[in-house]
Amino acid sequence: MTDIAQEMHMARTGPAKVLKAREVTLAAPSAGEVRVAIEAAGIAFADIVMRQGLYPGVKAPVTPGYDLIGRVEALGPGVEGLTVGDRVAGLTVTGSYASRRNVEARWLVPAPEGVAAETLVAGVLNGLTAWQMFHRIAVAQPGEWVLVHGAGGGVGSLLLELARRAGVRAIGTASAGKRGVVEARGGVHLDYRAGDVAVAAREISSGGVVAAYDHIGGKHLKTVSIPALRSGGTAVLYGGYDATRGGKLRPGAVLDMLLNNSLSVLGLFSASQGVVGYNVTSWRDARPAAFRQDLTTVMDLIGSGELDPMVARVLPLSEAAEGQRLLEGATLAGKIVLKP
C-alpha cells in the first residue's frame, strides 16, 4: 500500500487558479480513521465559498473536497464495521480533492457495487441534503405542492425526484434552457427570469406551497419563497448563493442578506408559517445516527435505481480549477465530478 497521495490544494484564497497539484505523504490512519483510495470526489458550491475565504470554520491553506466515493485501503486502531476493500461514501467537508486520504470512519457509510462512482458521489452531499430537507425538515404529504429553487442543479433535481417518489407535486424554478431537466423529473417548470415567481407558484398550487427550498437567501427568501407559502408552510434556507453568484463575492448581496435577515414574527405566527435553516454539516455533527441512516438510504436508492443523480461533467483531478469555473458559470445541469 502506497503512502503517497496526489491532491489539489489551495495555499491561499483567490480565483480558481489558486488550486495547485501537489504530492503528499500520508501518515498511517490514526485511531478511528481509515485510509480511502478515492474513486470520485464531488465539486460543491461550498468548495468555492471556501476558496473565497467565506466558509465558516475553514481557512486556507486547505485541500477542498466535500464528499467522496472510494475503497478502504487500511484501518486505524479501534475501527469496527469496515474491512479493507469495502466501498464507501463519505461526507468529509474538506480534503477529498485527492487520490487517497485518511478520514474518520464515523463519516463513512457503505456504497453499492455496480454503480459508477460519479453517479454515487453525485448523491452524497446533494442527495443527503435533499433527503433530509424533504423528509426531516419540511415534510409534504401526497398531493401537496412544494417549490424547488435551482431545480436544474444537483440538489434541486434530487428534490424533484424525491417529491415524485412521494406523490408530492413540485414546482421547479430554473432557466428556460433547463426546462426539460425539470419536466423530466416530474416538476412544473418556472423560468425565474420571467415574471413574479411567488405569484406564479401560488397560482399553480392553488393557494401556495407547503414547502419552499431556497439556496439563494437574502431578499429572495423574503420576497419569493415566503410569499409563495400557503398557511402552515415552511421555507427552508440552505445556502447563500446570491452573495457569491458567479464565483465572486458580491458585497451588495451580503449587505442585502443582512438587511433582510429580520422577519416578521407576528406575520409568520398569524399564518402558521415557519422559516428554518439547514446545514448538512451541522446535521451530520449534531445527529450522527440520523446522518448515517439517511446517507445509507440515499446510497441504497441510487444502487437500486430509484434515485438517479445527474452528472454534468466528469473531469480528472488535475482539472479541479476548471471544474470550479464550470460550477461558477451555472450553465450545466447536475454534479461536476473529479476522478483521480
Short mmCIF file of C-alpha atoms in Angstrom, two decimals:
data_model
loop_
_atom_site.label_atom_id
_atom_site.label_comp_id
_atom_site.label_asym_id
_atom_site.label_seq_id
_atom_site.Cartn_x
_atom_site.Cartn_y
_atom_site.Cartn_z
CA MET A 1 0.00 0.00 0.00
CA THR A 2 1.43 3.36 -1.01
CA ASP A 3 1.57 6.26 1.42
CA ILE A 4 1.74 8.83 -1.40
CA ALA A 5 -1.31 10.86 -2.43
CA GLN A 6 -1.94 13.39 -5.14
CA GLU A 7 -4.21 16.30 -4.22
CA MET A 8 -5.40 19.70 -5.44
CA HIS A 9 -4.52 22.12 -2.68
CA MET A 10 -5.11 25.83 -2.13
CA ALA A 11 -2.40 27.63 -0.17
CA ARG A 12 -4.38 30.88 -0.20
CA THR A 13 -7.78 32.24 -1.10
CA GLY A 14 -8.48 33.68 -4.53
CA PRO A 15 -9.69 32.66 -8.01
CA ALA A 16 -9.84 29.07 -9.19
CA LYS A 17 -6.21 29.13 -10.33
CA VAL A 18 -5.07 29.03 -6.68
CA LEU A 19 -5.82 25.28 -6.78
CA LYS A 20 -2.47 23.58 -7.37
CA ALA A 21 -1.44 19.94 -7.66
CA ARG A 22 0.87 18.58 -5.00
CA GLU A 23 2.10 15.24 -3.71
CA VAL A 24 1.84 14.41 -0.02
CA THR A 25 2.93 11.53 2.17
CA LEU A 26 0.13 10.19 4.33
CA ALA A 27 0.63 9.02 7.87
CA ALA A 28 -0.86 5.70 8.91
CA PRO A 29 -4.56 6.04 9.83
CA SER A 30 -5.00 7.21 13.41
CA ALA A 31 -7.43 5.71 15.91
CA GLY A 32 -10.92 5.79 14.44
CA GLU A 33 -9.66 6.57 10.93
CA VAL A 34 -9.42 4.61 7.69
CA ARG A 35 -7.35 5.14 4.57
CA VAL A 36 -9.58 5.50 1.50
CA ALA A 37 -8.49 5.22 -2.14
CA ILE A 38 -10.78 7.78 -3.78
CA GLU A 39 -12.71 6.79 -6.90
CA ALA A 40 -14.58 10.11 -7.27
CA ALA A 41 -14.99 13.41 -5.44
CA GLY A 42 -17.69 15.97 -6.00
CA ILE A 43 -17.28 19.68 -6.65
CA ALA A 44 -19.61 21.66 -4.40
CA PHE A 45 -20.54 25.30 -4.26
CA ALA A 46 -19.26 25.19 -0.68
CA ASP A 47 -15.79 24.45 -2.11
CA ILE A 48 -15.93 27.76 -3.98
CA VAL A 49 -17.06 29.60 -0.87
CA MET A 50 -14.09 28.06 0.97
CA ARG A 51 -11.76 29.20 -1.80
CA GLN A 52 -13.04 32.72 -1.30
CA GLY A 53 -12.36 32.51 2.44
CA LEU A 54 -16.04 32.82 3.36
CA TYR A 55 -16.90 29.34 4.64
CA PRO A 56 -17.31 29.28 8.44
CA GLY A 57 -14.64 27.29 10.23
CA VAL A 58 -12.47 26.63 7.16
CA LYS A 59 -9.41 28.70 6.32
CA ALA A 60 -6.58 28.40 3.79
CA PRO A 61 -4.30 26.57 3.43
CA VAL A 62 -6.69 23.70 2.80
CA THR A 63 -7.46 20.94 0.32
CA PRO A 64 -11.13 21.18 -0.68
CA GLY A 65 -13.44 18.24 -1.25
CA TYR A 66 -16.79 17.90 0.50
CA ASP A 67 -17.61 14.30 -0.43
CA LEU A 68 -16.15 11.12 -1.85
CA ILE A 69 -16.68 7.60 -3.08
CA GLY A 70 -13.80 5.19 -2.57
CA ARG A 71 -12.46 1.92 -1.18
CA VAL A 72 -10.98 1.23 2.21
CA GLU A 73 -7.23 0.57 1.97
CA ALA A 74 -6.28 0.40 5.65
CA LEU A 75 -7.86 0.57 9.08
CA GLY A 76 -6.71 2.58 12.06
CA PRO A 77 -6.90 1.25 15.63
CA GLY A 78 -10.39 0.74 17.01
CA VAL A 79 -12.27 0.84 13.70
CA GLU A 80 -15.18 -1.60 13.60
CA GLY A 81 -17.73 -2.42 10.92
CA LEU A 82 -15.38 -1.81 7.98
CA THR A 83 -12.86 -4.06 6.26
CA VAL A 84 -10.18 -3.47 3.66
CA GLY A 85 -11.77 -3.43 0.19
CA ASP A 86 -15.15 -2.08 1.30
CA ARG A 87 -16.67 0.54 -0.99
CA VAL A 88 -17.70 3.61 0.97
CA ALA A 89 -19.36 7.00 0.65
CA GLY A 90 -18.26 9.86 2.85
CA LEU A 91 -19.23 13.41 3.73
CA THR A 92 -15.83 14.88 4.57
CA VAL A 93 -16.31 18.69 4.21
CA THR A 94 -12.65 19.15 3.19
CA GLY A 95 -9.77 17.09 1.88
CA SER A 96 -11.29 14.93 -0.86
CA TYR A 97 -9.78 16.56 -3.96
CA ALA A 98 -7.23 13.77 -3.67
CA SER A 99 -6.26 10.31 -4.87
CA ARG A 100 -6.35 8.89 -1.33
CA ARG A 101 -6.74 10.22 2.18
CA ASN A 102 -7.33 9.34 5.80
CA VAL A 103 -10.85 10.01 7.05
CA GLU A 104 -12.78 9.39 10.24
CA ALA A 105 -14.66 6.12 9.90
CA ARG A 106 -17.79 7.57 11.50
CA TRP A 107 -18.37 9.78 8.45
CA LEU A 108 -18.40 6.80 6.07
CA VAL A 109 -21.27 4.53 5.06
CA PRO A 110 -21.41 1.56 2.66
CA ALA A 111 -21.65 2.40 -1.03
CA PRO A 112 -23.23 -0.05 -3.50
CA GLU A 113 -21.27 -2.01 -6.05
CA GLY A 114 -22.16 -1.96 -9.73
CA VAL A 115 -22.84 1.78 -9.92
CA ALA A 116 -20.44 4.29 -11.45
CA ALA A 117 -18.51 6.26 -8.86
CA GLU A 118 -19.50 9.55 -10.46
CA THR A 119 -23.18 8.71 -10.11
CA LEU A 120 -22.77 7.73 -6.47
CA VAL A 121 -20.78 10.81 -5.48
CA ALA A 122 -23.42 13.00 -7.12
CA GLY A 123 -25.76 11.64 -4.45
CA VAL A 124 -23.61 12.13 -1.35
CA LEU A 125 -23.68 15.82 -0.42
CA ASN A 126 -26.52 16.63 -2.82
CA GLY A 127 -28.58 13.54 -2.04
CA LEU A 128 -28.20 13.78 1.71
CA THR A 129 -29.12 17.48 1.63
CA ALA A 130 -32.21 16.83 -0.48
CA TRP A 131 -33.28 13.79 1.57
CA GLN A 132 -33.01 15.47 4.95
CA MET A 133 -34.71 18.68 3.88
CA PHE A 134 -37.55 16.77 2.25
CA HIS A 135 -38.03 14.05 4.87
CA ARG A 136 -36.87 15.68 8.12
CA ILE A 137 -37.12 19.47 7.82
CA ALA A 138 -40.23 20.34 5.79
CA VAL A 139 -42.35 17.26 5.14
CA ALA A 140 -45.06 17.38 2.47
CA GLN A 141 -47.95 14.97 2.13
CA PRO A 142 -49.01 13.26 -1.11
CA GLY A 143 -50.88 15.70 -3.34
CA GLU A 144 -49.40 18.79 -1.71
CA TRP A 145 -47.16 21.27 -3.54
CA VAL A 146 -43.55 22.26 -2.91
CA LEU A 147 -41.39 24.92 -4.56
CA VAL A 148 -37.83 23.94 -5.51
CA HIS A 149 -35.44 26.72 -6.48
CA GLY A 150 -32.48 25.80 -8.65
CA ALA A 151 -34.36 22.74 -9.85
CA GLY A 152 -31.86 22.09 -12.64
CA GLY A 153 -29.00 21.70 -10.19
CA GLY A 154 -27.70 18.79 -8.15
CA VAL A 155 -29.82 19.27 -5.03
CA GLY A 156 -32.84 20.70 -6.80
CA SER A 157 -33.13 17.86 -9.30
CA LEU A 158 -32.99 15.30 -6.50
CA LEU A 159 -35.67 17.20 -4.57
CA LEU A 160 -37.87 16.84 -7.65
CA GLU A 161 -37.20 13.11 -7.75
CA LEU A 162 -37.97 12.71 -4.05
CA ALA A 163 -41.20 14.66 -4.46
CA ARG A 164 -42.33 12.50 -7.37
CA ARG A 165 -41.43 9.37 -5.44
CA ALA A 166 -43.58 10.54 -2.51
CA GLY A 167 -46.55 11.61 -4.62
CA VAL A 168 -45.85 15.28 -3.88
CA ARG A 169 -46.29 17.84 -6.65
CA ALA A 170 -43.33 20.12 -7.30
CA ILE A 171 -42.75 23.46 -8.98
CA GLY A 172 -39.15 23.89 -10.09
CA THR A 173 -37.51 27.22 -10.87
CA ALA A 174 -34.74 27.14 -13.45
CA SER A 175 -33.61 28.97 -16.56
CA ALA A 176 -35.55 28.39 -19.76
CA GLY A 177 -32.75 26.15 -21.05
CA LYS A 178 -33.26 23.71 -18.16
CA ARG A 179 -37.00 23.29 -18.63
CA GLY A 180 -36.51 19.76 -19.97
CA VAL A 181 -34.49 18.78 -16.89
CA VAL A 182 -37.28 19.95 -14.58
CA GLU A 183 -40.10 18.35 -16.53
CA ALA A 184 -38.24 15.04 -16.95
CA ARG A 185 -38.28 14.74 -13.16
CA GLY A 186 -41.97 15.48 -12.86
CA GLY A 187 -41.72 19.17 -11.96
CA VAL A 188 -43.71 22.12 -13.28
CA HIS A 189 -41.10 24.47 -14.73
CA LEU A 190 -40.99 28.16 -13.81
CA ASP A 191 -38.49 30.45 -15.50
CA TYR A 192 -37.20 32.58 -12.62
CA ARG A 193 -36.36 35.35 -15.09
CA ALA A 194 -39.93 35.66 -16.37
CA GLY A 195 -42.48 37.27 -14.09
CA ASP A 196 -43.21 37.05 -10.38
CA VAL A 197 -42.25 33.55 -9.21
CA ALA A 198 -44.18 33.78 -5.94
CA VAL A 199 -47.40 34.82 -7.68
CA ALA A 200 -47.00 32.10 -10.31
CA ALA A 201 -46.27 29.45 -7.67
CA ARG A 202 -49.37 30.39 -5.70
CA GLU A 203 -51.48 30.21 -8.86
CA ILE A 204 -50.11 26.82 -9.91
CA SER A 205 -50.55 25.37 -6.43
CA SER A 206 -54.00 26.93 -5.92
CA GLY A 207 -53.07 28.97 -2.88
CA GLY A 208 -49.45 28.31 -2.03
CA VAL A 209 -46.87 25.62 -1.41
CA VAL A 210 -46.30 23.67 1.79
CA ALA A 211 -42.52 23.98 1.49
CA ALA A 212 -40.08 26.20 -0.42
CA TYR A 213 -36.44 25.09 -0.65
CA ASP A 214 -34.22 28.17 -1.06
CA HIS A 215 -30.45 28.09 -1.70
CA ILE A 216 -30.23 31.77 -2.61
CA GLY A 217 -31.03 33.64 0.59
CA GLY A 218 -31.32 37.32 1.38
CA LYS A 219 -34.08 39.24 -0.31
CA HIS A 220 -35.00 36.15 -2.34
CA LEU A 221 -36.11 34.29 0.80
CA LYS A 222 -38.19 37.23 1.96
CA THR A 223 -39.76 38.29 -1.35
CA VAL A 224 -40.09 34.98 -3.23
CA SER A 225 -40.03 31.90 -1.00
CA ILE A 226 -42.07 33.10 1.96
CA PRO A 227 -44.75 34.80 -0.18
CA ALA A 228 -45.13 31.53 -2.13
CA LEU A 229 -46.11 29.64 1.04
CA ARG A 230 -49.63 28.69 1.99
CA SER A 231 -50.77 28.96 5.58
CA GLY A 232 -48.85 26.35 7.55
CA GLY A 233 -45.99 26.29 5.05
CA THR A 234 -42.25 26.29 5.72
CA ALA A 235 -39.39 27.98 3.88
CA VAL A 236 -36.09 26.11 4.15
CA LEU A 237 -32.92 28.16 3.68
CA TYR A 238 -29.91 26.01 2.85
CA GLY A 239 -27.44 28.36 1.17
CA GLY A 240 -26.38 31.89 0.37
CA TYR A 241 -25.75 31.64 -3.36
CA ASP A 242 -26.64 35.24 -4.03
CA ALA A 243 -23.65 36.51 -2.04
CA THR A 244 -21.15 34.68 -4.25
CA ARG A 245 -23.04 34.39 -7.53
CA GLY A 246 -20.69 33.87 -10.46
CA GLY A 247 -17.84 32.88 -8.18
CA LYS A 248 -17.21 36.38 -6.87
CA LEU A 249 -18.04 37.97 -3.55
CA ARG A 250 -20.89 40.44 -4.05
CA PRO A 251 -20.77 42.92 -1.14
CA GLY A 252 -24.15 44.37 -2.10
CA ALA A 253 -25.76 40.95 -1.85
CA VAL A 254 -24.10 40.30 1.51
CA LEU A 255 -25.47 43.60 2.80
CA ASP A 256 -28.84 42.71 1.35
CA MET A 257 -28.82 39.41 3.26
CA LEU A 258 -28.01 41.21 6.49
CA LEU A 259 -30.73 43.80 5.93
CA ASN A 260 -33.27 41.12 5.08
CA ASN A 261 -32.31 38.87 7.95
CA SER A 262 -35.18 40.10 10.11
CA LEU A 263 -38.62 38.62 9.51
CA SER A 264 -41.99 39.49 10.91
CA VAL A 265 -42.51 37.00 13.72
CA LEU A 266 -46.09 38.16 14.08
CA GLY A 267 -46.69 37.63 10.36
CA LEU A 268 -45.28 34.12 10.49
CA PHE A 269 -47.29 33.37 13.60
CA SER A 270 -50.52 34.65 12.05
CA ALA A 271 -50.10 32.40 9.01
CA SER A 272 -48.66 29.45 10.97
CA GLN A 273 -45.62 29.64 8.72
CA GLY A 274 -42.03 28.82 9.51
CA VAL A 275 -38.54 29.61 8.28
CA VAL A 276 -35.79 27.12 9.11
CA GLY A 277 -32.13 26.94 8.21
CA TYR A 278 -30.49 23.69 7.16
CA ASN A 279 -26.77 22.99 7.08
CA VAL A 280 -25.74 19.46 6.19
CA THR A 281 -22.55 19.54 8.26
CA SER A 282 -24.35 20.76 11.37
CA TRP A 283 -26.83 17.93 10.99
CA ARG A 284 -24.04 15.40 10.48
CA ASP A 285 -22.20 16.53 13.59
CA ALA A 286 -25.24 17.00 15.85
CA ARG A 287 -27.12 13.88 14.76
CA PRO A 288 -24.57 11.33 13.54
CA ALA A 289 -27.02 8.41 13.74
CA ALA A 290 -29.51 10.23 11.50
CA PHE A 291 -26.66 11.18 9.15
CA ARG A 292 -25.57 7.58 8.75
CA GLN A 293 -29.12 6.31 8.37
CA ASP A 294 -30.07 8.90 5.79
CA LEU A 295 -26.91 8.68 3.68
CA THR A 296 -27.17 4.89 3.71
CA THR A 297 -30.77 5.16 2.50
CA VAL A 298 -29.75 7.52 -0.31
CA MET A 299 -26.94 5.18 -1.40
CA ASP A 300 -29.36 2.23 -1.38
CA LEU A 301 -31.88 4.14 -3.51
CA ILE A 302 -29.19 5.03 -6.04
CA GLY A 303 -27.98 1.44 -6.03
CA SER A 304 -31.49 0.18 -6.79
CA GLY A 305 -32.06 2.80 -9.49
CA GLU A 306 -34.86 4.57 -7.60
CA LEU A 307 -32.80 7.76 -7.50
CA ASP A 308 -30.72 8.88 -10.47
CA PRO A 309 -28.44 11.82 -9.63
CA MET A 310 -27.49 13.98 -12.59
CA VAL A 311 -23.82 14.13 -13.53
CA ALA A 312 -22.98 17.19 -15.60
CA ARG A 313 -19.29 16.59 -16.24
CA VAL A 314 -16.51 14.24 -15.16
CA LEU A 315 -13.01 15.73 -15.06
CA PRO A 316 -9.61 14.41 -13.99
CA LEU A 317 -8.49 15.52 -10.53
CA SER A 318 -5.87 17.78 -12.09
CA GLU A 319 -8.64 19.90 -13.65
CA ALA A 320 -10.28 20.85 -10.35
CA ALA A 321 -9.90 24.56 -11.13
CA GLU A 322 -11.76 24.13 -14.41
CA GLY A 323 -14.48 22.20 -12.60
CA GLN A 324 -14.97 25.04 -10.15
CA ARG A 325 -15.10 27.56 -13.00
CA LEU A 326 -17.78 25.47 -14.70
CA LEU A 327 -19.82 25.41 -11.49
CA GLU A 328 -19.44 29.17 -11.12
CA GLY A 329 -20.82 29.59 -14.64
CA ALA A 330 -24.11 27.92 -13.62
CA THR A 331 -24.77 26.67 -17.14
CA LEU A 332 -24.54 22.91 -16.52
CA ALA A 333 -27.28 20.73 -15.07
CA GLY A 334 -26.13 18.32 -12.39
CA LYS A 335 -22.96 17.49 -10.46
CA ILE A 336 -19.40 18.16 -11.61
CA VAL A 337 -17.18 15.28 -10.53
CA LEU A 338 -13.42 14.78 -10.19
CA LYS A 339 -11.78 11.40 -10.69
CA PRO A 340 -8.14 10.70 -9.76
#
